[in-house]
Coordinates of C-alpha atoms in Angstrom, one line a residue:
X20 CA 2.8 1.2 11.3
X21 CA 3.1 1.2 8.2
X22 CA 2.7 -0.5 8.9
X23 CA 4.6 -3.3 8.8
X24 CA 6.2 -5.0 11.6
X25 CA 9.7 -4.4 11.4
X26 CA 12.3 -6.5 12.9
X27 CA 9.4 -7.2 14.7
X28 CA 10.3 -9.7 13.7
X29 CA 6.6 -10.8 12.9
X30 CA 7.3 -14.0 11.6
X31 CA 3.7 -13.6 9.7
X32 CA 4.6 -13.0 6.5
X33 CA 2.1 -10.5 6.0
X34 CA 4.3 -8.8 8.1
X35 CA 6.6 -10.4 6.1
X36 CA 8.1 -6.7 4.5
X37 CA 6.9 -5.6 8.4
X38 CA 10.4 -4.3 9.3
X39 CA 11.5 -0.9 11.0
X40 CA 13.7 1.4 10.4
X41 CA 16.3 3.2 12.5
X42 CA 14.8 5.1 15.4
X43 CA 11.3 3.3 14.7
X44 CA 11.0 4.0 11.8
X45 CA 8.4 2.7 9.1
X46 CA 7.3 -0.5 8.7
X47 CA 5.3 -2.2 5.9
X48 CA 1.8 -2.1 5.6
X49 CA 0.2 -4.1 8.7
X50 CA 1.0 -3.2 11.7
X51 CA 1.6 -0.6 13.5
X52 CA -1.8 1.1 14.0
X53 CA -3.9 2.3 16.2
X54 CA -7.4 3.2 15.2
X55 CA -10.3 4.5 16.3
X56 CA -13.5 3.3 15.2
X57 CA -15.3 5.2 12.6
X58 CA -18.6 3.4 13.1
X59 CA -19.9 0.4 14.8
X60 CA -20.8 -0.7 11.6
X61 CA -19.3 -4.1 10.0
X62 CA -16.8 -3.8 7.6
X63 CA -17.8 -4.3 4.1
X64 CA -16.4 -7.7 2.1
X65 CA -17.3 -6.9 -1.4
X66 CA -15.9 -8.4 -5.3
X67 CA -15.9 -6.5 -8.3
X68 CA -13.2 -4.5 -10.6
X69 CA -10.8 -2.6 -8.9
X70 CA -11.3 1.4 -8.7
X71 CA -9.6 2.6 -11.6
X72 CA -8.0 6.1 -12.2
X73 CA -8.4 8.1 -15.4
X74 CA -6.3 6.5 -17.9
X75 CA -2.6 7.9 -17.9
X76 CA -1.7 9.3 -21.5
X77 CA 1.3 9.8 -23.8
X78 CA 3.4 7.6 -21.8
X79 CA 3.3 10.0 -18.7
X80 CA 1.2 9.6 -15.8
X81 CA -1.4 12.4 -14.5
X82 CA -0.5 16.2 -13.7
X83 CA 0.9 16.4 -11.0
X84 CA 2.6 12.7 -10.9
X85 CA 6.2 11.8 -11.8
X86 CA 7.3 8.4 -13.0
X87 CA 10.2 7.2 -11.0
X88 CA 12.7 4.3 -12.1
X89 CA 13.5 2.9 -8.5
X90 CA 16.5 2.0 -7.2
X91 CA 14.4 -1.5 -6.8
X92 CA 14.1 -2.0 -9.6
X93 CA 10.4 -1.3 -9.9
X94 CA 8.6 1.6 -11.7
X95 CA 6.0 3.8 -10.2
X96 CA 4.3 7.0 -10.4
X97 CA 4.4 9.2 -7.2
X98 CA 3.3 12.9 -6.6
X99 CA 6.1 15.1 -7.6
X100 CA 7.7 16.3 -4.9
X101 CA 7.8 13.2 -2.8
X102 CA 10.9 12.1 -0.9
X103 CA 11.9 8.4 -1.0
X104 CA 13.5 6.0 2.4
X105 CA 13.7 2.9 2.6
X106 CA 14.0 -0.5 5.6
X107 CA 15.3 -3.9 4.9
X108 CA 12.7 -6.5 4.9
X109 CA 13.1 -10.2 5.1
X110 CA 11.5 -10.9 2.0
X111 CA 12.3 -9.7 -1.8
X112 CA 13.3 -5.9 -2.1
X113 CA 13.8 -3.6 0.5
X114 CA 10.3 -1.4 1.8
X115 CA 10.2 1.0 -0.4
X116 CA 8.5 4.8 1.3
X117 CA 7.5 7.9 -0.5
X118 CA 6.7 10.9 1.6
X119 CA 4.7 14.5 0.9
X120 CA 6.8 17.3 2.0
X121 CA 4.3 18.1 4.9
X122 CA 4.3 14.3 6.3
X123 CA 0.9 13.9 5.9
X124 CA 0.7 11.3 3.0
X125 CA 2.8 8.3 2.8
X126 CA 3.0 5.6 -0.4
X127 CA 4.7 2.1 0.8
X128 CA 5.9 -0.5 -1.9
X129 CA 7.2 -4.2 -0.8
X130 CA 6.8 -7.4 -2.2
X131 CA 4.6 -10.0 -0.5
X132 CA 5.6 -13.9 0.5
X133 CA 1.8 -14.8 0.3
X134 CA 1.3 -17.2 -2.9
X135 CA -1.7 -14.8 -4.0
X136 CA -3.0 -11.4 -2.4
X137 CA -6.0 -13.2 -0.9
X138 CA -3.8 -15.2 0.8
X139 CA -1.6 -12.4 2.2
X140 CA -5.2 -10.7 3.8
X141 CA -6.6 -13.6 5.3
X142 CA -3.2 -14.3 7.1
X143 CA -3.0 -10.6 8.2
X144 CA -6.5 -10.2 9.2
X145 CA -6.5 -14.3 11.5
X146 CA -6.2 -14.3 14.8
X147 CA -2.9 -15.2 14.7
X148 CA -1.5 -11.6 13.3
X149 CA -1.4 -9.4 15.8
X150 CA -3.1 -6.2 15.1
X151 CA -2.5 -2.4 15.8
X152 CA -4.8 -1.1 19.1
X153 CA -8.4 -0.3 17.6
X154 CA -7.4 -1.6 14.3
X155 CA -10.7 -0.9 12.6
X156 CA -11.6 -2.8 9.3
X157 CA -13.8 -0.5 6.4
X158 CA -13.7 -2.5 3.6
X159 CA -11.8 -5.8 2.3
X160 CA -12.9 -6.0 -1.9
X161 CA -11.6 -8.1 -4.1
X162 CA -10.1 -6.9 -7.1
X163 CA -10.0 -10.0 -9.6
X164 CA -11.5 -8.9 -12.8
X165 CA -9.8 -11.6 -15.4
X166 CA -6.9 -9.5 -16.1
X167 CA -5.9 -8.1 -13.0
X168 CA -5.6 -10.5 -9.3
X169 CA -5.6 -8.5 -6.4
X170 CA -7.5 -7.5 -3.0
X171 CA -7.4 -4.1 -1.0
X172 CA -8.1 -3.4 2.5
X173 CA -9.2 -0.2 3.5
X174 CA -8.9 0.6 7.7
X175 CA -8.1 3.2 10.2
X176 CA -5.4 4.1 12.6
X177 CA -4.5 6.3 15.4
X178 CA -1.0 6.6 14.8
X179 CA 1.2 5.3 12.4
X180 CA 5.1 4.3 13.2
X181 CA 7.5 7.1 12.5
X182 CA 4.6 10.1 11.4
X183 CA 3.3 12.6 12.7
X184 CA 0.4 12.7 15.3
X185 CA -2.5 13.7 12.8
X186 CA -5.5 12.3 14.5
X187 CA -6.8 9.3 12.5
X188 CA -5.4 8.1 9.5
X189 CA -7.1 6.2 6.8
X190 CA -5.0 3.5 5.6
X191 CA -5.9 2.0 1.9
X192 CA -3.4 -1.3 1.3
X193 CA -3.6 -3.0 -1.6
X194 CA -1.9 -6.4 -2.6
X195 CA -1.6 -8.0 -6.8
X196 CA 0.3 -10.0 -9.0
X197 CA 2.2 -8.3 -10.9
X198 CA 3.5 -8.6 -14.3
X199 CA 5.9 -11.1 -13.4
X200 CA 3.1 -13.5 -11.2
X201 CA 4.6 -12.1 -8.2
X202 CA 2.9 -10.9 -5.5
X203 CA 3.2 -7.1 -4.2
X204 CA 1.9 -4.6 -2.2
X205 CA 1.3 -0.9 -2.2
X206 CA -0.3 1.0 1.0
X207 CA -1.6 4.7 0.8
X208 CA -1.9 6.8 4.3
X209 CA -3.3 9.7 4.9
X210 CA -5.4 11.9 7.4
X211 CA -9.0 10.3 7.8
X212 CA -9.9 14.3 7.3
X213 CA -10.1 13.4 3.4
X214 CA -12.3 10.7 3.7
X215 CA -9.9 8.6 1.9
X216 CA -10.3 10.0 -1.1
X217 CA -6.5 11.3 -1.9
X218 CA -5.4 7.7 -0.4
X219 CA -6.9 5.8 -3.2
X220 CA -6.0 8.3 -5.9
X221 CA -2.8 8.1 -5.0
X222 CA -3.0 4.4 -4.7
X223 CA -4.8 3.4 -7.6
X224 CA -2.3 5.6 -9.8
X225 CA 0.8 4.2 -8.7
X226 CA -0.3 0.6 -9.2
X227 CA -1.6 1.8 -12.7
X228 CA 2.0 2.5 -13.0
X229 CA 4.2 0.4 -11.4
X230 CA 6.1 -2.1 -12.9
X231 CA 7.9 -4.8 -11.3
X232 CA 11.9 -5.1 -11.0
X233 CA 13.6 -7.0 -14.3
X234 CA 10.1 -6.9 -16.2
X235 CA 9.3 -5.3 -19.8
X236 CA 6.0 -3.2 -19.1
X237 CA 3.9 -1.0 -21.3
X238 CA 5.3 2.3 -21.4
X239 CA 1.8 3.7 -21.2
X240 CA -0.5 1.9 -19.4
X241 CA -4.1 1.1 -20.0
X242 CA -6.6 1.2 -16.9
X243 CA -9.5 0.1 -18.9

């Protein structure tokens, strides 16, 4: 699932970076999910600044981060201890995967063919984009603040495309413009045990961080 559709082809180009890897593997961030519902309550649509983590400091990211020059091209900050895989997509870089050792966490990065992020989520969320079984919207927010464009949907999932059978998963996907007015994407998963939280710490941290391919960033961001 990771999401993405893989050579499934899904000529949706949210699904756009939705390719799979070898023996099923992963796929970008939309599709291959099942959920189950958390609550028959409606999913929130909210706008506001995004959810910021604390502000990374002498041009290193948080304890227990590592900055990682990828292959890419881009720059990010992952856990340490994370292993890295990748698919071919049909549009920009490859999808790019970072794993915890136990399986149970998963960072995705791929670029997006949508002109703007809001863009990206409406086509992803229309009728016309398939969607995983039970796919179960929480929350779609918009991010825009002046300095920073972006949107994240939060949702659940039974199972996710090449993991491991945790139960539900919790599934935080965010899409922005980065530095270089391109559009990208970075999806956190991760047991629905946590309540999210560890999905959007990790989240918010590597797009603190990252840095798109062929672009001069700060060497210590601000998340001010």
């Amino acid at each position: 699932m990771v999401v993405g559709a893989a050579v499934v082809g899904v000529a949706v180009s949210l699904v756009l970076t939705l390719v799979v890897g070898k023996g099923g593997g992963d796929k970008p961030a939309a599709a291959a999910a099942s959920v189950t519902p958390k609550s028959s309550a409606p999913p929130t649509r909210t706008s506001g600044p995004p959810t910021k983590s604390a502000s990374p400091s002498a041009s290193a990211p948080p304890a227990g981060y590592q900055l990682r020059q990828d292959t890419e091209g881009f720059r990010i900050a992952t856990p340490e201890g994370w292993t890295r895989s990748t698919v071919a997509s049909s549009y920009g870089f490859a999808v790019v995967s970072y794993r915890s050792p136990d399986r149970k966490h998963r960072l995705q990065v791929y670029q997006v063919a949508e002109p703007t992020p809001a863009a990206s989520f409406d086509l992803y969320l229309s009728d016309q984009t398939p969607k995983p079984r039970g796919f179960q919207e929480l929350a779609l927010t918009t991010l825009d603040d002046g300095r920073f464009t972006g949107s994240r949907l939060e949702y659940l999932a039974d199972t996710i495309s090449g993991e491991p059978d945790l139960g539900t998963w919790h599934v935080v996907d965010e899409r922005f413009v980065g530095q270089d007015g391109k559009v990208y994407a970075i999806a956190s998963y991760g047991p629905e045990a946590g309540g999210g939280d560890d999905e959007l710490a990790y989240l918010t941290t590597a797009v603190d961080w990252f840095c798109p391919p062929d672009t001069v960033c700060d060497a210590n961001p601000s998340t001010d």
